[in-house]
Every structure is written in structure tokens, then in C-alpha cells.
The first five atom37 places (N, CA, C, CB, O) and aatype in JSON, in Angstrom:
{
  "aatype": [5, 19, 5, 10, 19, 6, 15, 7, 7, 7, 15, 19, 5, 0, 7, 7, 15, 10, 1, 10, 15, 4, 10, 0, 14, 1, 1, 16, 13, 9, 10, 2, 0, 9, 7, 17, 13, 1, 5, 0, 14, 7, 11, 6, 1, 6, 4, 19, 0, 9, 9, 15, 17, 7, 7, 7, 19, 16, 10, 18, 0, 3, 14, 19, 11, 7, 1, 15, 16, 2, 15, 1, 3, 2, 7, 11, 3, 16, 19, 13, 10, 5, 12, 2, 15, 10, 6, 14, 6, 3, 11, 0, 19, 18, 18, 4, 0, 3, 7, 12, 19, 0, 0, 14, 16, 0, 1, 18, 3, 18, 17, 7, 5, 7, 16, 5, 19, 16, 19, 15, 15],
  "atom_mask": [
    [1, 1, 1, 1, 1],
    [1, 1, 1, 1, 1],
    [1, 1, 1, 1, 1],
    [1, 1, 1, 1, 1],
    [1, 1, 1, 1, 1],
    [1, 1, 1, 1, 1],
    [1, 1, 1, 1, 1],
    [1, 1, 1, 0, 1],
    [1, 1, 1, 0, 1],
    [1, 1, 1, 0, 1],
    [1, 1, 1, 1, 1],
    [1, 1, 1, 1, 1],
    [1, 1, 1, 1, 1],
    [1, 1, 1, 1, 1],
    [1, 1, 1, 0, 1],
    [1, 1, 1, 0, 1],
    [1, 1, 1, 1, 1],
    [1, 1, 1, 1, 1],
    [1, 1, 1, 1, 1],
    [1, 1, 1, 1, 1],
    [1, 1, 1, 1, 1],
    [1, 1, 1, 1, 1],
    [1, 1, 1, 1, 1],
    [1, 1, 1, 1, 1],
    [1, 1, 1, 1, 1],
    [1, 1, 1, 1, 1],
    [1, 1, 1, 1, 1],
    [1, 1, 1, 1, 1],
    [1, 1, 1, 1, 1],
    [1, 1, 1, 1, 1],
    [1, 1, 1, 1, 1],
    [1, 1, 1, 1, 1],
    [1, 1, 1, 1, 1],
    [1, 1, 1, 1, 1],
    [1, 1, 1, 0, 1],
    [1, 1, 1, 1, 1],
    [1, 1, 1, 1, 1],
    [1, 1, 1, 1, 1],
    [1, 1, 1, 1, 1],
    [1, 1, 1, 1, 1],
    [1, 1, 1, 1, 1],
    [1, 1, 1, 0, 1],
    [1, 1, 1, 1, 1],
    [1, 1, 1, 1, 1],
    [1, 1, 1, 1, 1],
    [1, 1, 1, 1, 1],
    [1, 1, 1, 1, 1],
    [1, 1, 1, 1, 1],
    [1, 1, 1, 1, 1],
    [1, 1, 1, 1, 1],
    [1, 1, 1, 1, 1],
    [1, 1, 1, 1, 1],
    [1, 1, 1, 1, 1],
    [1, 1, 1, 0, 1],
    [1, 1, 1, 0, 1],
    [1, 1, 1, 0, 1],
    [1, 1, 1, 1, 1],
    [1, 1, 1, 1, 1],
    [1, 1, 1, 1, 1],
    [1, 1, 1, 1, 1],
    [1, 1, 1, 1, 1],
    [1, 1, 1, 1, 1],
    [1, 1, 1, 1, 1],
    [1, 1, 1, 1, 1],
    [1, 1, 1, 1, 1],
    [1, 1, 1, 0, 1],
    [1, 1, 1, 1, 1],
    [1, 1, 1, 1, 1],
    [1, 1, 1, 1, 1],
    [1, 1, 1, 1, 1],
    [1, 1, 1, 1, 1],
    [1, 1, 1, 1, 1],
    [1, 1, 1, 1, 1],
    [1, 1, 1, 1, 1],
    [1, 1, 1, 0, 1],
    [1, 1, 1, 1, 1],
    [1, 1, 1, 1, 1],
    [1, 1, 1, 1, 1],
    [1, 1, 1, 1, 1],
    [1, 1, 1, 1, 1],
    [1, 1, 1, 1, 1],
    [1, 1, 1, 1, 1],
    [1, 1, 1, 1, 1],
    [1, 1, 1, 1, 1],
    [1, 1, 1, 1, 1],
    [1, 1, 1, 1, 1],
    [1, 1, 1, 1, 1],
    [1, 1, 1, 1, 1],
    [1, 1, 1, 1, 1],
    [1, 1, 1, 1, 1],
    [1, 1, 1, 1, 1],
    [1, 1, 1, 1, 1],
    [1, 1, 1, 1, 1],
    [1, 1, 1, 1, 1],
    [1, 1, 1, 1, 1],
    [1, 1, 1, 1, 1],
    [1, 1, 1, 1, 1],
    [1, 1, 1, 1, 1],
    [1, 1, 1, 0, 1],
    [1, 1, 1, 1, 1],
    [1, 1, 1, 1, 1],
    [1, 1, 1, 1, 1],
    [1, 1, 1, 1, 1],
    [1, 1, 1, 1, 1],
    [1, 1, 1, 1, 1],
    [1, 1, 1, 1, 1],
    [1, 1, 1, 1, 1],
    [1, 1, 1, 1, 1],
    [1, 1, 1, 1, 1],
    [1, 1, 1, 1, 1],
    [1, 1, 1, 1, 1],
    [1, 1, 1, 0, 1],
    [1, 1, 1, 1, 1],
    [1, 1, 1, 0, 1],
    [1, 1, 1, 1, 1],
    [1, 1, 1, 1, 1],
    [1, 1, 1, 1, 1],
    [1, 1, 1, 1, 1],
    [1, 1, 1, 1, 1],
    [1, 1, 1, 1, 1],
    [1, 1, 1, 1, 1]
  ],
  "atom_positions": [
    [[-30.63, -50.13, -10.39], [-30.86, -48.87, -11.09], [-30.33, -47.73, -10.23], [-32.38, -48.68, -11.41], [-30.78, -47.55, -9.09]],
    [[-29.39, -46.97, -10.76], [-28.81, -45.87, -10.0], [-29.8, -44.72, -9.96], [-27.47, -45.42, -10.61], [-30.57, -44.5, -10.89]],
    [[-29.76, -43.99, -8.85], [-30.64, -42.85, -8.66], [-29.89, -41.53, -8.75], [-31.32, -42.95, -7.33], [-30.47, -40.51, -9.12]],
    [[-28.63, -41.54, -8.41], [-27.76, -40.39, -8.49], [-26.56, -40.74, -9.34], [-27.33, -39.92, -7.08], [-26.29, -41.92, -9.59]],
    [[-25.82, -39.74, -9.79], [-24.71, -39.97, -10.7], [-23.47, -39.27, -10.18], [-25.05, -39.49, -12.13], [-23.45, -38.04, -10.07]],
    [[-22.44, -40.04, -9.86], [-21.15, -39.49, -9.45], [-20.21, -39.41, -10.66], [-20.52, -40.36, -8.33], [-20.34, -40.17, -11.62]],
    [[-19.29, -38.49, -10.58], [-18.25, -38.37, -11.57], [-17.06, -37.66, -10.94], [-18.75, -37.62, -12.82], [-17.15, -37.16, -9.82]],
    [[-15.96, -37.61, -11.66], [-14.8, -36.88, -11.21], [-13.69, -37.73, -10.62], [0.0, 0.0, 0.0], [-12.63, -37.2, -10.28]],
    [[-13.91, -39.02, -10.49], [-12.86, -39.88, -9.99], [-11.75, -40.03, -11.0], [0.0, 0.0, 0.0], [-11.86, -39.61, -12.15]],
    [[-10.67, -40.64, -10.56], [-9.54, -40.85, -11.44], [-8.35, -41.34, -10.66], [0.0, 0.0, 0.0], [-8.46, -41.71, -9.49]],
    [[-7.21, -41.33, -11.31], [-5.95, -41.78, -10.72], [-5.01, -40.6, -10.56], [-5.31, -42.88, -11.58], [-4.74, -39.88, -11.52]],
    [[-4.51, -40.42, -9.35], [-3.58, -39.34, -9.07], [-2.44, -39.86, -8.21], [-4.3, -38.17, -8.36], [-2.55, -40.92, -7.59]],
    [[-1.36, -39.12, -8.18], [-0.26, -39.43, -7.28], [-0.53, -38.83, -5.91], [1.06, -38.91, -7.85], [-1.31, -37.89, -5.77]],
    [[0.12, -39.38, -4.92], [-0.04, -38.86, -3.57], [0.23, -37.37, -3.55], [0.9, -39.59, -2.6], [1.2, -36.88, -4.14]],
    [[-0.63, -36.64, -2.86], [-0.53, -35.2, -2.81], [-1.38, -34.49, -3.85], [0.0, 0.0, 0.0], [-1.53, -33.27, -3.8]],
    [[-1.94, -35.24, -4.77], [-2.77, -34.66, -5.8], [-4.18, -34.37, -5.32], [0.0, 0.0, 0.0], [-4.52, -34.61, -4.16]],
    [[-5.0, -33.86, -6.24], [-6.36, -33.44, -5.91], [-7.35, -33.98, -6.93], [-6.45, -31.93, -5.83], [-7.01, -34.21, -8.09]],
    [[-8.57, -34.16, -6.48], [-9.69, -34.51, -7.33], [-10.92, -33.77, -6.86], [-9.93, -36.04, -7.34], [-11.05, -33.45, -5.68]],
    [[-11.83, -33.51, -7.78], [-13.11, -32.91, -7.45], [-14.21, -33.85, -7.9], [-13.26, -31.51, -8.09], [-14.44, -34.03, -9.1]],
    [[-14.88, -34.45, -6.95], [-15.97, -35.35, -7.23], [-17.28, -34.59, -7.36], [-16.07, -36.42, -6.16], [-17.51, -33.62, -6.63]],
    [[-18.13, -35.02, -8.28], [-19.42, -34.41, -8.49], [-20.52, -35.42, -8.28], [-19.51, -33.8, -9.89], [-20.35, -36.61, -8.54]],
    [[-21.66, -34.95, -7.81], [-22.83, -35.79, -7.61], [-24.04, -35.06, -8.18], [-23.04, -36.14, -6.11], [-24.44, -34.02, -7.66]],
    [[-24.61, -35.61, -9.24], [-25.82, -35.05, -9.82], [-27.02, -35.67, -9.12], [-25.88, -35.31, -11.36], [-27.22, -36.88, -9.17]],
    [[-27.8, -34.83, -8.47], [-28.96, -35.28, -7.7], [-30.11, -34.32, -7.96], [-28.62, -35.36, -6.18], [-30.29, -33.36, -7.2]],
    [[-30.88, -34.55, -8.99], [-31.92, -33.59, -9.38], [-32.97, -33.4, -8.29], [-32.59, -34.05, -10.65], [-33.64, -34.35, -7.88]],
    [[-33.11, -32.18, -7.84], [-34.08, -31.89, -6.79], [-35.51, -31.92, -7.31], [-33.79, -30.53, -6.17], [-36.45, -32.0, -6.52]],
    [[-35.67, -31.86, -8.6], [-37.01, -31.99, -9.16], [-37.52, -33.42, -9.06], [-37.03, -31.53, -10.61], [-38.71, -33.66, -9.2]],
    [[-36.63, -34.36, -8.82], [-36.98, -35.76, -8.71], [-37.0, -36.24, -7.27], [-36.01, -36.59, -9.5], [-37.88, -37.0, -6.88]],
    [[-36.03, -35.8, -6.47], [-35.87, -36.29, -5.12], [-36.14, -35.2, -4.1], [-34.47, -36.84, -4.93], [-35.96, -34.01, -4.36]],
    [[-36.58, -35.62, -2.93], [-36.66, -34.74, -1.77], [-35.33, -34.87, -1.05], [-37.88, -35.1, -0.83], [-35.13, -35.78, -0.24]],
    [[-34.43, -33.97, -1.35], [-33.05, -34.09, -0.91], [-32.78, -33.12, 0.23], [-32.08, -33.83, -2.08], [-32.58, -31.93, 0.01]],
    [[-32.76, -33.63, 1.42], [-32.37, -32.82, 2.57], [-30.85, -32.79, 2.73], [-33.01, -33.36, 3.83], [-30.3, -31.8, 3.2]],
    [[-30.2, -33.86, 2.34], [-28.75, -33.95, 2.48], [-28.19, -34.96, 1.5], [-28.37, -34.33, 3.91], [-28.85, -35.92, 1.11]],
    [[-26.96, -34.72, 1.1], [-26.2, -35.66, 0.29], [-25.01, -36.14, 1.12], [-25.74, -35.01, -1.05], [-24.21, -35.35, 1.6]],
    [[-24.92, -37.44, 1.26], [-23.8, -38.03, 1.95], [-22.8, -38.59, 0.97], [0.0, 0.0, 0.0], [-23.16, -39.18, -0.05]],
    [[-21.53, -38.42, 1.29], [-20.44, -39.02, 0.53], [-19.9, -40.21, 1.32], [-19.32, -37.99, 0.24], [-19.58, -40.09, 2.5]],
    [[-19.82, -41.34, 0.65], [-19.33, -42.56, 1.26], [-18.21, -43.13, 0.39], [-20.47, -43.59, 1.43], [-18.12, -42.83, -0.8]],
    [[-17.38, -43.95, 1.0], [-16.36, -44.64, 0.23], [-16.2, -46.05, 0.75], [-15.02, -43.88, 0.29], [-16.45, -46.35, 1.92]],
    [[-15.77, -46.92, -0.14], [-15.52, -48.3, 0.22], [-14.28, -48.78, -0.52], [-16.74, -49.19, -0.11], [-14.23, -48.78, -1.75]],
    [[-13.29, -49.19, 0.25], [-12.07, -49.73, -0.29], [-12.15, -51.25, -0.29], [-10.85, -49.24, 0.51], [-12.92, -51.82, 0.48]],
    [[-11.36, -51.92, -1.14], [-11.38, -53.38, -1.16], [-11.08, -53.96, 0.21], [-10.38, -53.91, -2.17], [-10.11, -53.59, 0.86]],
    [[-11.93, -54.88, 0.64], [-11.75, -55.52, 1.92], [-12.13, -54.66, 3.12], [0.0, 0.0, 0.0], [-11.93, -55.08, 4.26]],
    [[-12.65, -53.48, 2.87], [-13.03, -52.57, 3.94], [-14.53, -52.35, 3.94], [-12.29, -51.24, 3.81], [-15.2, -52.51, 2.92]],
    [[-15.05, -51.96, 5.09], [-16.46, -51.6, 5.18], [-16.67, -50.2, 4.65], [-16.95, -51.71, 6.63], [-15.77, -49.36, 4.68]],
    [[-17.87, -49.96, 4.17], [-18.22, -48.64, 3.7], [-18.19, -47.63, 4.84], [-19.59, -48.66, 3.04], [-18.62, -47.94, 5.95]],
    [[-17.68, -46.45, 4.58], [-17.63, -45.42, 5.59], [-18.1, -44.09, 5.01], [-16.22, -45.29, 6.14], [-17.88, -43.79, 3.84]],
    [[-18.75, -43.32, 5.86], [-19.18, -41.99, 5.48], [-18.01, -41.03, 5.65], [-20.4, -41.54, 6.33], [-17.34, -41.04, 6.68]],
    [[-17.77, -40.19, 4.66], [-16.66, -39.27, 4.71], [-17.08, -37.82, 4.76], [-15.77, -39.49, 3.54], [-16.33, -36.98, 5.27]],
    [[-18.27, -37.48, 4.24], [-18.71, -36.1, 4.23], [-20.2, -36.03, 3.99], [-17.97, -35.3, 3.16], [-20.79, -36.93, 3.39]],
    [[-20.83, -34.96, 4.47], [-22.25, -34.74, 4.29], [-22.49, -33.25, 4.07], [-23.07, -35.26, 5.52], [-21.85, -32.41, 4.71]],
    [[-23.39, -32.93, 3.16], [-23.8, -31.55, 2.94], [-25.31, -31.51, 2.83], [-23.13, -30.96, 1.68], [-25.91, -32.34, 2.16]],
    [[-25.93, -30.53, 3.49], [-27.37, -30.34, 3.4], [-27.68, -29.27, 2.37], [-27.96, -29.96, 4.77], [-26.92, -28.33, 2.18]],
    [[-28.82, -29.43, 1.7], [-29.21, -28.47, 0.67], [-29.68, -27.15, 1.26], [-30.29, -29.05, -0.2], [-29.34, -26.08, 0.76]],
    [[-30.48, -27.24, 2.33], [-31.08, -26.04, 2.86], [-30.66, -25.63, 4.25], [0.0, 0.0, 0.0], [-30.93, -24.51, 4.67]],
    [[-30.0, -26.52, 4.97], [-29.67, -26.24, 6.35], [-28.29, -25.66, 6.6], [0.0, 0.0, 0.0], [-27.97, -25.3, 7.73]],
    [[-27.48, -25.58, 5.56], [-26.15, -25.04, 5.73], [-25.23, -25.91, 6.57], [0.0, 0.0, 0.0], [-24.29, -25.42, 7.18]],
    [[-25.49, -27.19, 6.59], [-24.72, -28.13, 7.39], [-23.69, -28.82, 6.5], [-25.64, -29.16, 8.07], [-24.02, -29.34, 5.44]],
    [[-22.46, -28.81, 6.95], [-21.38, -29.51, 6.26], [-20.58, -30.28, 7.29], [-20.48, -28.51, 5.48], [-20.09, -29.71, 8.26]],
    [[-20.43, -31.57, 7.07], [-19.75, -32.44, 8.0], [-18.65, -33.2, 7.29], [-20.72, -33.4, 8.67], [-18.76, -33.51, 6.1]],
    [[-17.58, -33.5, 8.03], [-16.45, -34.25, 7.49], [-16.01, -35.28, 8.5], [-15.29, -33.32, 7.12], [-15.94, -35.01, 9.7]],
    [[-15.71, -36.46, 8.01], [-15.14, -37.49, 8.86], [-13.66, -37.19, 9.11], [-15.31, -38.88, 8.23], [-13.01, -36.52, 8.32]],
    [[-13.15, -37.7, 10.21], [-11.77, -37.43, 10.6], [-10.75, -37.75, 9.52], [-11.44, -38.18, 11.82], [-9.81, -36.97, 9.33]],
    [[-10.88, -38.87, 8.79], [-9.85, -39.18, 7.81], [-9.7, -38.15, 6.7], [-10.13, -40.5, 7.19], [-8.63, -38.06, 6.09]],
    [[-10.75, -37.37, 6.41], [-10.68, -36.39, 5.33], [-10.77, -34.97, 5.83], [-11.77, -36.65, 4.33], [-10.62, -34.03, 5.04]],
    [[-11.01, -34.77, 7.09], [-11.15, -33.43, 7.64], [-9.87, -32.64, 7.42], [-11.5, -33.49, 9.13], [-8.77, -33.13, 7.68]],
    [[-10.03, -31.42, 6.93], [-8.89, -30.58, 6.64], [-8.34, -30.75, 5.25], [0.0, 0.0, 0.0], [-7.53, -29.94, 4.8]],
    [[-8.74, -31.79, 4.55], [-8.27, -32.05, 3.2], [-9.39, -32.03, 2.17], [-7.57, -33.38, 3.16], [-9.12, -32.04, 0.97]],
    [[-10.63, -31.99, 2.62], [-11.78, -32.06, 1.72], [-12.74, -30.92, 2.01], [-12.5, -33.4, 1.86], [-12.82, -30.42, 3.13]],
    [[-13.48, -30.51, 0.97], [-14.42, -29.42, 1.09], [-15.69, -29.75, 0.32], [-13.8, -28.1, 0.58], [-15.64, -30.08, -0.86]],
    [[-16.82, -29.65, 0.99], [-18.12, -29.8, 0.36], [-18.57, -28.48, -0.25], [-19.17, -30.32, 1.37], [-18.28, -27.41, 0.3]],
    [[-19.26, -28.54, -1.36], [-19.89, -27.37, -1.94], [-21.08, -27.82, -2.78], [-18.88, -26.55, -2.79], [-21.27, -29.02, -2.99]],
    [[-21.86, -26.87, -3.24], [-23.04, -27.2, -4.03], [-23.34, -26.13, -5.04], [-24.23, -27.42, -3.13], [-22.96, -24.97, -4.87]],
    [[-24.03, -26.53, -6.08], [-24.53, -25.63, -7.11], [-25.99, -25.98, -7.31], [-23.71, -25.75, -8.45], [-26.32, -26.89, -8.07]],
    [[-26.86, -25.25, -6.62], [-28.29, -25.56, -6.67], [-28.85, -25.45, -8.08], [-29.06, -24.65, -5.75], [-29.73, -26.21, -8.47]],
    [[-28.34, -24.5, -8.85], [-28.83, -24.33, -10.2], [-28.58, -25.53, -11.09], [0.0, 0.0, 0.0], [-29.32, -25.77, -12.04]],
    [[-27.53, -26.28, -10.79], [-27.2, -27.47, -11.56], [-27.55, -28.76, -10.84], [-25.73, -27.46, -11.9], [-27.23, -29.85, -11.32]],
    [[-28.2, -28.65, -9.69], [-28.56, -29.82, -8.89], [-27.35, -30.71, -8.65], [-29.67, -30.61, -9.59], [-27.44, -31.94, -8.76]],
    [[-26.25, -30.1, -8.32], [-24.99, -30.82, -8.19], [-24.29, -30.44, -6.89], [-24.09, -30.55, -9.39], [-24.26, -29.27, -6.51]],
    [[-23.73, -31.43, -6.24], [-22.87, -31.2, -5.09], [-21.47, -31.68, -5.44], [-23.41, -31.91, -3.82], [-21.3, -32.56, -6.29]],
    [[-20.49, -31.1, -4.79], [-19.1, -31.38, -5.09], [-18.35, -31.74, -3.83], [-18.44, -30.2, -5.77], [-18.64, -31.24, -2.74]],
    [[-17.38, -32.6, -3.98], [-16.45, -32.91, -2.91], [-15.04, -32.7, -3.45], [-16.64, -34.37, -2.38], [-14.53, -33.51, -4.22]],
    [[-14.43, -31.6, -3.04], [-13.06, -31.3, -3.41], [-12.12, -32.0, -2.44], [-12.8, -29.78, -3.43], [-12.19, -31.77, -1.24]],
    [[-11.26, -32.85, -2.96], [-10.33, -33.6, -2.14], [-8.91, -33.22, -2.51], [-10.56, -35.12, -2.29], [-8.49, -33.36, -3.67]],
    [[-8.17, -32.74, -1.55], [-6.79, -32.32, -1.73], [-5.86, -33.19, -0.9], [-6.62, -30.84, -1.36], [-6.3, -33.92, -0.01]],
    [[-4.59, -33.1, -1.21], [-3.57, -33.85, -0.48], [-3.94, -35.31, -0.35], [-3.35, -33.24, 0.9], [-3.87, -35.89, 0.74]],
    [[-4.34, -35.9, -1.45], [-4.8, -37.28, -1.42], [-3.66, -38.23, -1.04], [-5.37, -37.68, -2.78], [-2.5, -38.01, -1.39]],
    [[-4.02, -39.25, -0.32], [-3.1, -40.25, 0.17], [-3.5, -41.62, -0.34], [-3.04, -40.23, 1.7], [-4.65, -41.82, -0.72]],
    [[-2.57, -42.57, -0.36], [-2.94, -43.93, -0.8], [-4.11, -44.51, -0.01], [-1.76, -44.85, -0.67], [-4.88, -45.3, -0.54]],
    [[-4.24, -44.11, 1.24], [-5.35, -44.59, 2.06], [-6.71, -44.09, 1.57], [-5.15, -44.17, 3.48], [-7.74, -44.63, 1.97]],
    [[-6.72, -43.08, 0.71], [-7.96, -42.56, 0.16], [-8.47, -43.37, -1.02], [-7.78, -41.13, -0.25], [-9.57, -43.11, -1.52]],
    [[-7.72, -44.33, -1.47], [-8.14, -45.15, -2.6], [-9.4, -45.92, -2.25], [-7.02, -46.12, -3.02], [-9.42, -46.68, -1.28]],
    [[-10.44, -45.73, -3.04], [-11.73, -46.37, -2.78], [-12.68, -46.0, -3.9], [-12.31, -45.94, -1.4], [-12.39, -45.14, -4.74]],
    [[-13.82, -46.66, -3.91], [-14.94, -46.23, -4.73], [-15.77, -45.27, -3.89], [-15.8, -47.45, -5.23], [-16.17, -45.59, -2.77]],
    [[-16.02, -44.1, -4.44], [-16.76, -43.07, -3.73], [-18.19, -43.0, -4.25], [-16.07, -41.71, -3.86], [-18.42, -43.03, -5.46]],
    [[-19.14, -42.91, -3.34], [-20.55, -42.88, -3.66], [-21.19, -41.64, -3.05], [-21.25, -44.15, -3.16], [-20.76, -41.16, -2.0]],
    [[-22.21, -41.13, -3.71], [-23.08, -40.15, -3.08], [-24.46, -40.77, -2.91], [-23.15, -38.85, -3.9], [-24.86, -41.63, -3.68]],
    [[-25.16, -40.31, -1.89], [-26.46, -40.88, -1.57], [-27.36, -39.83, -0.96], [-26.3, -42.07, -0.61], [-26.9, -38.88, -0.33]],
    [[-28.65, -40.01, -1.15], [-29.67, -39.08, -0.66], [-30.09, -39.47, 0.75], [-30.89, -39.07, -1.6], [-30.5, -40.61, 0.99]],
    [[-29.98, -38.53, 1.67], [-30.38, -38.76, 3.05], [-31.45, -37.78, 3.49], [0.0, 0.0, 0.0], [-31.53, -36.66, 2.98]],
    [[-32.26, -38.21, 4.44], [-33.33, -37.35, 4.92], [-32.84, -36.32, 5.92], [-34.41, -38.18, 5.54], [-33.44, -35.26, 6.07]],
    [[-31.76, -36.64, 6.61], [-31.15, -35.71, 7.55], [-29.65, -35.75, 7.35], [-31.53, -36.05, 9.02], [-29.11, -36.73, 6.84]],
    [[-28.99, -34.69, 7.76], [-27.55, -34.59, 7.59], [-26.84, -35.27, 8.75], [-27.11, -33.11, 7.48], [-26.36, -34.62, 9.68]],
    [[-26.79, -36.58, 8.68], [-26.14, -37.36, 9.71], [-25.67, -38.67, 9.12], [-27.1, -37.62, 10.9], [-26.32, -39.22, 8.23]],
    [[-24.53, -39.19, 9.6], [-24.04, -40.46, 9.06], [-24.99, -41.63, 9.27], [-22.72, -40.79, 9.68], [-24.98, -42.59, 8.51]],
    [[-25.81, -41.54, 10.32], [-26.73, -42.63, 10.65], [-28.07, -42.49, 9.98], [-26.91, -42.72, 12.12], [-28.96, -43.31, 10.21]],
    [[-28.26, -41.47, 9.16], [-29.52, -41.28, 8.47], [-29.76, -42.4, 7.46], [-29.54, -39.93, 7.77], [-28.84, -43.13, 7.08]],
    [[-30.99, -42.53, 7.05], [-31.33, -43.5, 6.03], [-31.0, -42.94, 4.65], [-32.82, -43.88, 6.12], [-31.45, -41.86, 4.28]],
    [[-30.22, -43.68, 3.91], [-29.84, -43.3, 2.56], [-30.41, -44.33, 1.59], [-28.28, -43.18, 2.41], [-29.89, -45.44, 1.49]],
    [[-31.46, -43.96, 0.91], [-32.19, -44.9, 0.05], [-31.73, -44.88, -1.39], [-33.65, -44.59, 0.1], [-31.85, -45.89, -2.09]],
    [[-31.2, -43.77, -1.86], [-30.88, -43.61, -3.26], [-29.4, -43.34, -3.43], [-31.72, -42.49, -3.89], [-28.85, -42.4, -2.84]],
    [[-28.76, -44.17, -4.22], [-27.31, -44.16, -4.36], [-26.9, -44.04, -5.81], [-26.71, -45.41, -3.76], [-27.62, -44.45, -6.72]],
    [[-25.73, -43.48, -6.02], [-25.12, -43.51, -7.33], [-24.35, -44.79, -7.55], [0.0, 0.0, 0.0], [-24.26, -45.64, -6.66]],
    [[-23.8, -44.93, -8.74], [-23.06, -46.13, -9.09], [-21.65, -46.13, -8.51], [-22.99, -46.26, -10.59], [-21.05, -47.19, -8.35]],
    [[-21.13, -44.97, -8.2], [-19.81, -44.86, -7.63], [-18.79, -44.4, -8.65], [0.0, 0.0, 0.0], [-18.93, -44.64, -9.85]],
    [[-17.76, -43.74, -8.17], [-16.65, -43.32, -9.0], [-15.35, -43.7, -8.32], [-16.71, -41.8, -9.28], [-15.18, -43.47, -7.12]],
    [[-14.43, -44.27, -9.08], [-13.2, -44.83, -8.53], [-12.15, -43.76, -8.33], [-12.67, -45.93, -9.43], [-11.89, -42.95, -9.22]],
    [[-11.55, -43.76, -7.17], [-10.41, -42.9, -6.86], [-9.23, -43.79, -6.54], [-10.73, -41.94, -5.67], [-9.3, -44.64, -5.66]],
    [[-8.14, -43.6, -7.26], [-6.91, -44.33, -6.99], [-5.79, -43.33, -6.72], [-6.54, -45.26, -8.16], [-5.7, -42.29, -7.38]],
    [[-4.96, -43.64, -5.76], [-3.86, -42.77, -5.37], [-2.6, -43.61, -5.28], [-4.16, -42.05, -4.01], [-2.55, -44.58, -4.52]],
    [[-1.6, -43.26, -6.04], [-0.34, -43.99, -6.06], [0.7, -43.27, -5.22], [0.16, -44.17, -7.5], [0.69, -42.04, -5.11]],
    [[1.6, -44.05, -4.63], [2.65, -43.49, -3.8], [3.75, -42.86, -4.63], [3.22, -44.55, -2.9], [4.72, -42.34, -4.08]]
  ]
}
């Protein structure tokens, strides 16, 4: 049973952009931070970005740093991950998850189903 809902994935050519969304109702969850993760076929899951609701913390992993931007809309209980200059290496299923602290090593108990991002050369 999914707890959060991702959307915004799709297929783009290299150099294109996508804006991923994560619906995480704060009336339901105690959300200190939302982590963005991705998993490519044959690869381990990796954290790519984190945004905190109240602490003003935004983190990016090296592979996406400089190409991605976290943002949020508290009124809509939604966080966004804007990804630009996408590369074939970015192809993966992207997930958002609820974390108690804004850190890659935090416990993430509630996950979305994932949204597929494909990038063609």
C-alpha cells in the first residue's frame, strides 16, 4: 500500500527536463523531510535529493547537483524535484519517501509507488 504519490515522470531526450511531484499530505503524516530516491535496473537504490518542510534544508547528491532543484508547495502538500539537462544515466524509477530527519541515512518508512524516468541519447 503506497503512502505517498509521485508523478511527473516520462520519456525525454538527453538534455531535456522533467518536474517530478510528490503528494505527501501533512494532515496524515508527520513529515520532517521528503527524500527523493532512484533505482535503475541492476543498480542499488540511491538518494538523490532531500527537502525539509520546516527546516529550510535542501540537499542534492553529486550526480544531480547543479541540474536539479527541490521546491515545495505547503498549501498543496506537494514537493517538487525539477530535473534539467537529463542524461541517459538518469534513467530510473524515482521515489519519494517520508523521513524523520533531512539526511540520506534517516529512516524512511512511507514510500510512493514510483514514477519512471527514461532518457534517450
